[in-house]
Short mmCIF file of C-alpha atoms in Angstrom, two decimals:
data_model
loop_
_atom_site.label_atom_id
_atom_site.label_comp_id
_atom_site.label_asym_id
_atom_site.label_seq_id
_atom_site.Cartn_x
_atom_site.Cartn_y
_atom_site.Cartn_z
CA UNK A 253 57.04 47.89 25.92
CA UNK A 254 54.40 46.41 28.32
CA UNK A 255 54.90 43.21 30.47
CA UNK A 256 54.91 39.80 28.90
CA UNK A 257 53.14 36.66 30.54
CA UNK A 258 55.80 34.16 31.04
CA UNK A 259 54.04 30.76 29.31
CA UNK A 260 56.15 28.15 28.27
CA UNK A 261 55.26 25.58 25.93
CA UNK A 262 57.53 23.02 24.84
CA UNK A 263 55.83 21.82 22.11
CA UNK A 264 55.87 24.93 20.36
CA UNK A 265 59.39 25.87 21.06
CA UNK A 266 62.45 23.65 21.81
CA UNK A 267 64.40 24.80 24.86
CA UNK A 268 67.89 25.11 22.55
CA UNK A 269 66.76 28.45 20.97
CA UNK A 270 66.01 30.49 24.32
CA UNK A 271 69.62 31.05 25.08
CA UNK A 272 70.12 32.27 21.63
CA UNK A 273 67.59 34.37 21.64
CA UNK A 274 68.57 36.06 25.10
CA UNK A 275 72.21 36.07 23.84
CA UNK A 276 71.13 38.12 20.62
CA UNK A 277 68.78 40.58 22.68
CA UNK A 278 71.73 41.43 24.58
CA UNK A 279 74.45 41.81 22.00
CA UNK A 280 72.23 43.96 19.44
CA UNK A 281 70.90 46.09 22.77
CA UNK A 282 67.09 45.56 21.60
CA UNK A 283 63.84 45.73 23.90
CA UNK A 284 62.71 42.47 22.79
CA UNK A 285 63.90 39.80 20.42
CA UNK A 286 61.14 38.06 18.54
CA UNK A 287 61.05 34.41 16.56
CA UNK A 288 58.25 34.20 14.47
CA UNK A 289 57.39 31.17 12.66
CA UNK A 290 54.46 30.32 10.16
CA UNK A 291 51.38 29.63 11.88
CA UNK A 292 53.03 29.58 15.34
CA UNK A 293 52.54 31.75 18.20
CA UNK A 294 55.86 34.07 18.77
CA UNK A 295 58.66 33.34 20.60
CA UNK A 296 59.62 36.40 22.57
CA UNK A 297 63.00 37.17 24.42
CA UNK A 298 62.58 40.06 27.09
CA UNK A 299 65.50 42.01 29.10
CA UNK A 300 63.97 40.58 31.91
CA UNK A 301 64.29 36.72 31.18
CA UNK A 302 61.51 36.27 33.68
CA UNK A 303 59.10 37.36 30.77
CA UNK A 304 60.00 35.48 28.23
CA UNK A 305 57.18 33.61 26.98
CA UNK A 306 54.97 32.57 23.83
CA UNK A 307 52.40 35.61 22.42
CA UNK A 308 50.08 35.85 19.99
CA UNK A 309 51.56 36.80 16.11
CA UNK A 310 50.35 40.35 15.19
CA UNK A 311 49.94 40.56 11.68
CA UNK A 312 52.95 42.53 11.05
CA UNK A 313 55.05 39.14 12.63
CA UNK A 314 53.19 36.64 10.40
CA UNK A 315 53.76 38.95 7.38
CA UNK A 316 57.82 38.79 8.51
CA UNK A 317 57.31 35.28 9.10
CA UNK A 318 56.10 34.40 5.54
CA UNK A 319 58.36 36.59 3.73
CA UNK A 320 61.60 35.62 2.60
CA UNK A 321 63.24 38.81 2.62
CA UNK A 322 64.50 41.48 5.56
CA UNK A 323 62.19 43.95 6.52
CA UNK A 324 62.75 47.16 8.52
CA UNK A 325 60.67 49.88 9.40
CA UNK A 326 62.15 52.69 11.60
CA UNK A 327 58.97 54.25 13.18
CA UNK A 328 55.88 51.95 12.68
CA UNK A 329 54.16 55.13 13.11
CA UNK A 330 54.57 56.22 10.21
CA UNK A 331 53.28 52.92 8.52
CA UNK A 332 48.72 53.19 8.32
CA UNK A 333 49.02 49.23 8.39
CA UNK A 334 51.29 48.34 11.27
CA UNK A 335 51.45 51.82 13.68
CA UNK A 336 49.21 50.32 16.21
CA UNK A 337 51.35 47.14 16.51
CA UNK A 338 51.48 45.69 19.84
CA UNK A 339 52.82 42.23 21.72
CA UNK A 340 50.30 40.30 23.87
CA UNK A 341 48.45 43.57 25.10
CA UNK A 342 51.38 45.86 25.75
CA UNK A 343 50.35 49.12 26.97
CA UNK A 344 53.02 51.15 24.44
CA UNK A 345 52.50 50.05 20.45
CA UNK A 346 56.06 49.07 19.33
CA UNK A 347 57.80 51.79 16.93
CA UNK A 348 60.96 50.15 15.91
CA UNK A 349 60.66 46.86 13.86
CA UNK A 350 63.20 44.75 11.78
CA UNK A 351 63.59 41.38 10.57
CA UNK A 352 65.76 38.78 9.09
CA UNK A 353 64.43 35.71 7.38
CA UNK A 354 65.18 31.93 8.25
CA UNK A 355 65.82 29.60 5.36
CA UNK A 356 66.98 26.32 5.58
CA UNK A 357 69.63 24.68 3.22
CA UNK A 358 67.21 23.14 1.72
CA UNK A 359 65.66 26.14 0.83
CA UNK A 360 62.27 26.02 3.35
CA UNK A 361 61.29 28.64 4.88
CA UNK A 362 61.42 28.65 8.65
CA UNK A 363 60.30 32.15 10.12
CA UNK A 364 62.11 35.38 10.55
CA UNK A 365 64.17 36.59 13.25
CA UNK A 366 62.61 39.96 14.63
CA UNK A 367 63.74 42.96 16.66
CA UNK A 368 61.68 45.15 18.30
CA UNK A 369 61.73 48.58 20.33
CA UNK A 370 59.24 50.72 21.96
CA UNK A 371 61.30 53.70 20.51
CA UNK A 372 62.30 54.57 16.80
CA UNK A 373 65.65 54.40 15.53
CA UNK A 374 67.08 54.27 12.33
CA UNK A 375 68.39 50.63 11.19
CA UNK A 376 71.70 50.15 9.94
CA UNK A 377 73.70 48.31 8.23
CA UNK A 378 75.95 46.66 11.42
CA UNK A 379 72.71 45.88 12.94
CA UNK A 380 71.52 43.95 9.54
CA UNK A 381 74.17 42.06 9.41
CA UNK A 382 74.02 41.29 13.02
CA UNK A 383 70.95 39.97 12.16
CA UNK A 384 71.83 37.86 9.68
CA UNK A 385 74.29 36.22 11.43
CA UNK A 386 72.17 35.38 14.46
CA UNK A 387 69.61 33.80 12.07
CA UNK A 388 72.35 31.54 10.73
CA UNK A 389 72.94 30.20 13.77
CA UNK A 390 69.41 29.85 14.60
CA UNK A 391 68.66 28.48 10.97
CA UNK A 392 70.19 24.57 12.41
CA UNK A 393 68.59 24.86 15.68
CA UNK A 394 65.41 25.16 14.15
CA UNK A 395 65.87 22.58 11.37
CA UNK A 396 66.74 20.32 14.07
CA UNK A 397 63.54 20.97 15.99
CA UNK A 398 61.82 20.81 12.65
CA UNK A 399 63.04 17.47 12.16
CA UNK A 400 62.63 16.18 15.89
CA UNK A 401 59.26 17.62 15.67
CA UNK A 402 58.38 15.43 12.47
CA UNK A 403 60.09 12.32 14.01
CA UNK A 404 57.58 12.99 16.84
CA UNK A 405 54.87 13.45 14.85
CA UNK A 406 55.72 10.26 12.94
CA UNK A 407 55.77 8.42 15.86
CA UNK A 408 52.45 9.98 17.40
CA UNK A 409 51.05 8.79 13.86
CA UNK A 410 52.09 5.74 14.20
CA UNK A 411 51.23 5.07 17.71
CA UNK A 412 47.89 5.99 16.45
CA UNK A 413 47.89 3.53 13.78
CA UNK A 414 48.91 1.06 15.79
CA UNK A 415 46.26 1.73 18.33
CA UNK A 416 43.36 2.03 15.19
CA UNK A 417 45.04 -1.20 14.18
CA UNK A 418 44.38 -3.02 17.69
CA UNK A 419 41.09 -1.68 17.93
CA UNK A 420 40.21 -3.11 14.24
CA UNK A 421 41.91 -6.57 14.97
CA UNK A 422 39.65 -6.56 18.03
CA UNK A 423 36.66 -5.52 16.23
CA UNK A 424 37.43 -7.86 13.53
CA UNK A 425 38.05 -10.94 16.22
CA UNK A 426 34.62 -9.91 17.96
CA UNK A 427 32.78 -9.72 14.62
CA UNK A 428 34.11 -13.39 14.09
CA UNK A 429 33.07 -14.79 16.87
CA UNK A 430 29.49 -13.22 16.86
CA UNK A 431 29.38 -14.65 12.80
CA UNK A 432 30.56 -18.25 14.11
CA UNK A 433 28.08 -17.92 16.48
CA UNK A 434 25.35 -17.17 14.51
CA UNK A 435 25.94 -19.52 12.18
CA UNK A 436 26.33 -22.31 14.98
CA UNK A 437 22.88 -21.11 15.85
CA UNK A 438 21.64 -21.09 12.22
CA UNK A 439 23.66 -24.12 10.78
CA UNK A 440 25.00 -22.17 8.37
CA UNK A 441 28.40 -22.06 6.43
CA UNK A 442 30.28 -20.44 3.79
CA UNK A 443 31.68 -21.93 0.85
CA UNK A 444 34.03 -20.94 -1.85
CA UNK A 445 35.32 -22.48 -5.11
CA UNK A 446 37.82 -20.77 -7.19
CA UNK A 447 37.98 -21.68 -11.13
CA UNK A 448 41.79 -20.58 -11.34
CA UNK A 449 43.28 -22.60 -8.67
CA UNK A 450 40.48 -25.31 -8.48
CA UNK A 451 40.49 -25.04 -4.76
CA UNK A 452 37.10 -25.58 -2.72
CA UNK A 453 36.84 -23.68 0.77
CA UNK A 454 34.84 -24.29 3.58
CA UNK A 455 33.98 -22.56 6.82
CA UNK A 456 33.37 -24.17 10.27
CA UNK A 457 29.58 -24.15 9.60
CA UNK A 458 29.74 -26.32 6.54
CA UNK A 459 32.32 -28.54 7.82
CA UNK A 460 29.89 -29.29 10.38
CA UNK A 461 27.23 -29.99 8.27
CA UNK A 462 28.79 -32.27 6.49
CA UNK A 463 30.12 -34.03 9.38
CA UNK A 464 33.75 -33.63 7.90
CA UNK A 465 35.97 -32.64 10.80
CA UNK A 466 37.22 -29.13 10.93
CA UNK A 467 40.28 -28.05 8.61
CA UNK A 468 40.48 -31.22 6.58
CA UNK A 469 41.59 -30.69 3.14
CA UNK A 470 38.24 -31.17 1.24
CA UNK A 471 37.96 -31.24 -2.42
CA UNK A 472 35.02 -31.11 -5.16
CA UNK A 473 35.32 -34.70 -5.54
CA UNK A 474 34.93 -35.55 -2.24
CA UNK A 475 32.12 -33.06 -1.27
CA UNK A 476 30.11 -34.19 -4.30
CA UNK A 477 30.27 -37.85 -2.76
CA UNK A 478 27.77 -37.04 -0.01
CA UNK A 479 25.00 -35.95 -2.27
CA UNK A 480 22.43 -38.75 -3.28
CA UNK A 481 22.13 -39.17 -6.89
CA UNK A 482 18.90 -36.98 -7.59
CA UNK A 483 20.24 -33.92 -5.56
CA UNK A 484 23.78 -34.44 -7.14
CA UNK A 485 22.87 -34.24 -10.42
CA UNK A 486 20.18 -31.46 -10.05
CA UNK A 487 22.80 -29.24 -8.71
CA UNK A 488 25.43 -29.96 -11.28
CA UNK A 489 22.70 -29.01 -13.68
CA UNK A 490 22.09 -25.89 -11.69
CA UNK A 491 25.67 -24.88 -11.25
CA UNK A 492 26.74 -25.25 -15.16
CA UNK A 493 23.70 -22.91 -15.66
CA UNK A 494 24.90 -20.41 -13.11
CA UNK A 495 28.49 -20.86 -14.64
CA UNK A 496 27.48 -19.99 -18.14
CA UNK A 497 24.69 -16.92 -17.68
CA UNK A 498 27.41 -15.77 -14.10
CA UNK A 499 24.10 -15.83 -12.30
CA UNK A 500 23.34 -17.39 -9.09
CA UNK A 501 21.01 -21.14 -7.73
CA UNK A 502 19.50 -22.01 -4.73
CA UNK A 503 18.75 -25.50 -4.12
CA UNK A 504 17.17 -28.06 -1.04
CA UNK A 505 19.58 -31.01 -1.64
CA UNK A 506 19.76 -34.51 0.28
CA UNK A 507 23.13 -35.14 1.88
CA UNK A 508 24.14 -38.46 3.59
CA UNK A 509 26.98 -36.55 6.10
CA UNK A 510 30.31 -38.76 6.73
CA UNK A 511 28.70 -40.12 9.99
CA UNK A 512 25.65 -41.49 7.10
CA UNK A 513 22.96 -39.00 8.83
CA UNK A 514 20.51 -38.28 6.35
CA UNK A 515 19.94 -34.19 5.99
CA UNK A 516 18.35 -31.86 3.58
CA UNK A 517 20.86 -28.68 2.87
CA UNK A 518 19.98 -25.65 1.41
CA UNK A 519 22.79 -24.35 -1.25
CA UNK A 520 23.13 -21.01 -2.11
CA UNK A 521 26.10 -19.73 -5.06
CA UNK A 522 26.56 -16.62 -6.62
CA UNK A 523 29.18 -16.59 -9.49
CA UNK A 524 31.97 -13.57 -10.00
CA UNK A 525 33.22 -12.79 -12.85
CA UNK A 526 36.14 -10.81 -14.40
CA UNK A 527 36.01 -9.24 -17.68
CA UNK A 528 32.69 -11.80 -18.05
CA UNK A 529 34.97 -14.88 -17.09
CA UNK A 530 33.72 -16.69 -14.10
CA UNK A 531 36.53 -17.00 -11.64
CA UNK A 532 35.06 -18.00 -8.38
CA UNK A 533 31.63 -19.07 -7.54
CA UNK A 534 30.78 -18.92 -3.60
CA UNK A 535 27.78 -19.22 -1.23
CA UNK A 536 26.18 -20.68 1.66
CA UNK A 537 24.93 -23.71 2.80
CA UNK A 538 22.33 -24.03 5.42
CA UNK A 539 20.94 -27.42 7.21
CA UNK A 540 17.72 -27.46 7.29
CA UNK A 541 16.60 -30.84 8.43
CA UNK A 542 14.36 -29.55 10.95
CA UNK A 543 12.67 -27.41 8.68
CA UNK A 544 12.05 -29.96 6.26
CA UNK A 545 11.25 -32.21 8.66
CA UNK A 546 8.56 -29.45 10.17
CA UNK A 547 7.06 -29.03 6.59
CA UNK A 548 6.27 -32.66 6.31
CA UNK A 549 4.78 -33.29 9.34
CA UNK A 550 2.48 -30.19 8.72
CA UNK A 551 2.25 -31.29 5.29
CA UNK A 552 1.28 -35.17 6.32
CA UNK A 553 -1.65 -33.09 9.33
CA UNK A 554 -3.07 -31.24 6.15
CA UNK A 555 -3.33 -34.20 3.36
CA UNK A 556 -3.71 -37.01 5.79
CA UNK A 557 -6.45 -37.53 8.69
CA UNK A 558 -4.20 -38.11 11.82
CA UNK A 559 -7.01 -40.47 13.43
CA UNK A 560 -7.52 -43.17 10.81
CA UNK A 561 -4.42 -42.42 8.50
CA UNK A 562 -6.36 -42.42 5.17
CA UNK A 563 -6.73 -39.29 3.41
CA UNK A 564 -8.00 -35.46 4.78
CA UNK A 565 -10.54 -33.93 2.64
CA UNK A 566 -8.14 -31.43 1.86
CA UNK A 567 -6.06 -33.70 0.20
CA UNK A 568 -9.16 -34.72 -1.97
CA UNK A 569 -10.05 -31.50 -2.99
CA UNK A 570 -6.63 -30.69 -4.12
CA UNK A 571 -6.66 -34.22 -6.47
CA UNK A 572 -9.84 -33.09 -7.70
CA UNK A 573 -8.86 -29.54 -8.38
CA UNK A 574 -6.09 -31.18 -10.77
CA UNK A 575 -7.53 -30.77 -14.25
CA UNK A 576 -7.13 -33.88 -16.20
CA UNK A 577 -7.69 -33.67 -19.81
CA UNK A 578 -9.69 -36.45 -21.04
CA UNK A 579 -9.65 -38.67 -18.02
CA UNK A 580 -12.78 -40.00 -16.79
CA UNK A 581 -13.15 -39.89 -12.85
CA UNK A 582 -15.33 -41.38 -10.24
CA UNK A 583 -16.27 -39.95 -6.80
CA UNK A 584 -17.61 -43.00 -4.17
CA UNK A 585 -19.34 -41.30 -1.02
CA UNK A 586 -19.94 -43.84 1.91
CA UNK A 587 -21.90 -42.45 4.66
CA UNK A 588 -22.09 -44.93 8.23
CA UNK A 589 -25.74 -45.70 9.28
CA UNK A 590 -25.92 -46.77 12.72
CA UNK A 591 -22.20 -45.01 14.22
CA UNK A 592 -23.91 -42.64 16.41
CA UNK A 593 -25.92 -45.69 18.43
CA UNK A 594 -22.74 -47.07 18.65
CA UNK A 595 -21.01 -44.26 19.89
CA UNK A 596 -24.20 -43.40 22.55
CA UNK A 597 -24.23 -46.89 23.57
CA UNK A 598 -20.53 -48.20 23.95
CA UNK A 599 -18.78 -44.66 24.17
CA UNK A 600 -16.37 -43.21 22.01
CA UNK A 601 -13.40 -46.01 22.71
CA UNK A 602 -15.86 -48.37 20.78
CA UNK A 603 -17.00 -45.76 18.32
CA UNK A 604 -13.14 -45.20 17.62
CA UNK A 605 -12.31 -48.35 16.88
CA UNK A 606 -15.22 -48.67 14.69
CA UNK A 607 -14.13 -46.55 12.36
CA UNK A 608 -10.51 -47.50 12.24
CA UNK A 609 -11.78 -51.01 11.42
CA UNK A 610 -14.29 -49.13 8.61
CA UNK A 611 -11.37 -47.68 7.44
CA UNK A 612 -9.08 -50.58 7.21
CA UNK A 613 -12.32 -52.55 5.16
CA UNK A 614 -12.30 -49.53 3.03
CA UNK A 615 -8.52 -49.82 2.33
CA UNK A 616 -8.82 -53.88 1.27
CA UNK A 617 -11.53 -53.54 -0.97
CA UNK A 618 -10.61 -50.17 -2.37
CA UNK A 619 -6.85 -51.54 -2.97
CA UNK A 620 -5.00 -49.46 -5.94
CA UNK A 621 -7.68 -46.80 -6.24
CA UNK A 622 -6.01 -42.98 -6.73
CA UNK A 623 -7.21 -42.11 -2.91
CA UNK A 624 -9.52 -43.06 -0.53
CA UNK A 625 -10.12 -40.35 2.15
CA UNK A 626 -12.10 -39.55 5.54
CA UNK A 627 -14.01 -36.35 4.79
CA UNK A 628 -16.41 -36.15 7.53
CA UNK A 629 -16.93 -37.94 11.48
CA UNK A 630 -18.42 -40.76 10.04
CA UNK A 631 -18.10 -40.15 6.00
CA UNK A 632 -15.80 -41.69 3.56
CA UNK A 633 -14.48 -40.97 0.13
CA UNK A 634 -13.06 -42.89 -2.38
CA UNK A 635 -11.17 -41.55 -5.74
CA UNK A 636 -11.10 -43.60 -8.77
CA UNK A 637 -9.21 -41.84 -12.35
CA UNK A 638 -8.86 -43.23 -15.56
CA UNK A 639 -11.15 -45.80 -17.41
CA UNK A 640 -10.44 -48.97 -15.89
CA UNK A 641 -9.94 -47.39 -12.71
CA UNK A 642 -13.79 -45.95 -13.16
CA UNK A 643 -15.28 -49.73 -13.68
CA UNK A 644 -13.25 -51.03 -10.93
CA UNK A 645 -14.75 -48.63 -8.60
CA UNK A 646 -18.20 -49.23 -9.59
CA UNK A 647 -17.62 -53.14 -9.97
CA UNK A 648 -16.36 -52.92 -5.81
CA UNK A 649 -19.42 -51.11 -5.01
CA UNK A 650 -21.57 -54.15 -3.30
CA UNK A 651 -18.48 -55.51 -1.81
CA UNK A 652 -17.83 -52.55 0.08
CA UNK A 653 -21.26 -52.45 1.62
CA UNK A 654 -20.94 -56.37 2.43
CA UNK A 655 -17.70 -55.67 4.02
CA UNK A 656 -18.49 -52.52 6.33
CA UNK A 657 -21.72 -54.31 7.37
CA UNK A 658 -19.80 -57.08 8.81
CA UNK A 659 -19.98 -57.55 12.60
CA UNK A 660 -17.18 -55.72 14.64
CA UNK A 661 -15.81 -56.70 17.44
CA UNK A 662 -14.30 -54.15 19.99
CA UNK A 663 -13.57 -53.72 23.40
CA UNK A 664 -15.53 -56.68 24.31
CA UNK A 665 -18.56 -55.63 22.07
CA UNK A 666 -20.19 -57.08 19.07
CA UNK A 667 -22.10 -54.78 16.81
CA UNK A 668 -22.60 -53.76 12.92
CA UNK A 669 -22.84 -50.67 11.04
CA UNK A 670 -24.38 -50.16 7.62
CA UNK A 671 -23.42 -47.95 4.68
CA UNK A 672 -25.10 -45.53 2.53
CA UNK A 673 -23.10 -45.25 -1.19
CA UNK A 674 -23.42 -42.72 -3.70
CA UNK A 675 -21.33 -41.90 -7.03
CA UNK A 676 -20.60 -39.41 -9.11
CA UNK A 677 -19.11 -39.51 -12.48
CA UNK A 678 -17.74 -37.50 -14.96
CA UNK A 679 -16.16 -38.26 -18.51
CA UNK A 680 -13.72 -34.89 -18.76
CA UNK A 681 -12.03 -32.35 -16.69
CA UNK A 682 -15.24 -31.48 -15.09
CA UNK A 683 -15.05 -29.21 -11.64
CA UNK A 684 -14.77 -30.51 -8.66
CA UNK A 685 -18.14 -29.41 -7.47
CA UNK A 686 -20.12 -31.08 -9.78
CA UNK A 687 -18.26 -34.51 -9.14
CA UNK A 688 -19.13 -33.99 -5.39
CA UNK A 689 -22.86 -32.71 -6.29
CA UNK A 690 -23.75 -35.74 -8.53
CA UNK A 691 -22.59 -38.34 -5.85
CA UNK A 692 -24.10 -36.82 -3.22
CA UNK A 693 -27.15 -36.69 -5.06
CA UNK A 694 -26.94 -40.33 -5.61
CA UNK A 695 -26.03 -40.99 -1.88
CA UNK A 696 -29.59 -38.95 -1.36
CA UNK A 697 -31.29 -41.35 -3.75
CA UNK A 698 -29.70 -44.45 -2.12
CA UNK A 699 -31.03 -43.24 1.33
CA UNK A 700 -34.50 -42.93 -0.25
CA UNK A 701 -34.38 -46.49 -2.15
CA UNK A 702 -32.81 -47.80 0.87
CA UNK A 703 -30.31 -49.59 -1.53
CA UNK A 704 -26.79 -50.46 -1.03
CA UNK A 705 -28.15 -51.26 2.86
CA UNK A 706 -27.12 -54.80 3.27
CA UNK A 707 -27.77 -54.69 7.17
CA UNK A 708 -31.01 -53.15 7.17
CA UNK A 709 -32.51 -49.79 8.05
CA UNK A 710 -29.64 -47.35 9.44
CA UNK A 711 -29.92 -46.68 13.23
CA UNK A 712 -32.79 -49.83 13.57
CA UNK A 713 -30.08 -52.06 12.44
CA UNK A 714 -27.20 -51.11 14.49
CA UNK A 715 -29.81 -51.63 17.69
CA UNK A 716 -30.84 -54.70 16.77
CA UNK A 717 -27.10 -55.70 16.25
CA UNK A 718 -26.29 -54.07 19.47
CA UNK A 719 -29.39 -55.61 21.00
CA UNK A 720 -28.23 -59.19 19.74
CA UNK A 721 -24.77 -58.89 21.16
#
């Protein structure tokens, strides 16, 4: 039998088994005693204890470890399958092999106790009996070792599980912090209402939106009081619809928080059902006050002339685009004559004051009309809708011309401008382009006829007023 390189692997074989294996080898007078266990390396006790160690298991030993009965081969050269069996590259193949099964009291297979020799020999009843006695001694040790290994494995698994739990807990804390930071930046929070317990739950973000101290016990009745009447009515209606259909909703609602601050909140909700029955409703609440404010500013900039405060041309076109069946409409266009002379002679500051004064006079003359707009540098428009409003608009044309042509005082200067006025009318839902075209045609005709010019003829009138001033 060749040399076996010593290898100590306490994770595979307990130190308690080595003395017994060496004792069995000496008692049997064999070349080596081998402990073979399923799926494990061989534990070999050699005549020279310095050569004891763990080696890879050849197929014969694997079979013996799995086989629950004795196995004896007097001469391996007579066995075609195992005639070249060696242990860990030994120079000579093994000749004699015998094994005794190792079975626990519970019936579990623990492997086999094997004896080998480089010389053939005849197995006898005495050897078999000695091997069985040695096997009975080994079984308690191996059982205890297996239980110890199981305990160690359980401890290792527990330690791994505890480590994983700590990592998960750390990750959960990290994600929670990330969520809280994101919620704070986005002014957003989560809410939930349980239909079974009637309990309302808010995250910190919702508490902050409504100005309620975090952790305060909140109820639906308290929460509803923070919405204004119209928003509460709309929210209740959408909520009931969502519950009935097990669906969802979104609403921009107006609230007054606990500190009395008016806010806009976007409320979204989704109903969770169990067997078709709603069990809870949950969703998000986000403070959109800044968003609404910006949107209102953009709308005002679009719909309102920033300088005079009148409506813009865009707003006028939007109103004209609205179809109103059977509703007569009239559009009055006003162009200032002499404004360029005022601007050139007195400067932009006086010119701006002139436009503001004209806007004020138009508001006063056409109070109650549907819309008064500035549609160009020195051009204005007035819209009337409905029979009475159209009649009133037509009746105020002369008053408007007189009001505009009255002297204007600004920055120490006194001057006047004239107005050219044209009107377009429709009796039905006519197109906005047609109404504009009629008004512009009438405006050109007015210029040509020189009517609606109480202060004289355009720029010449303005120049005379300037010289007079």
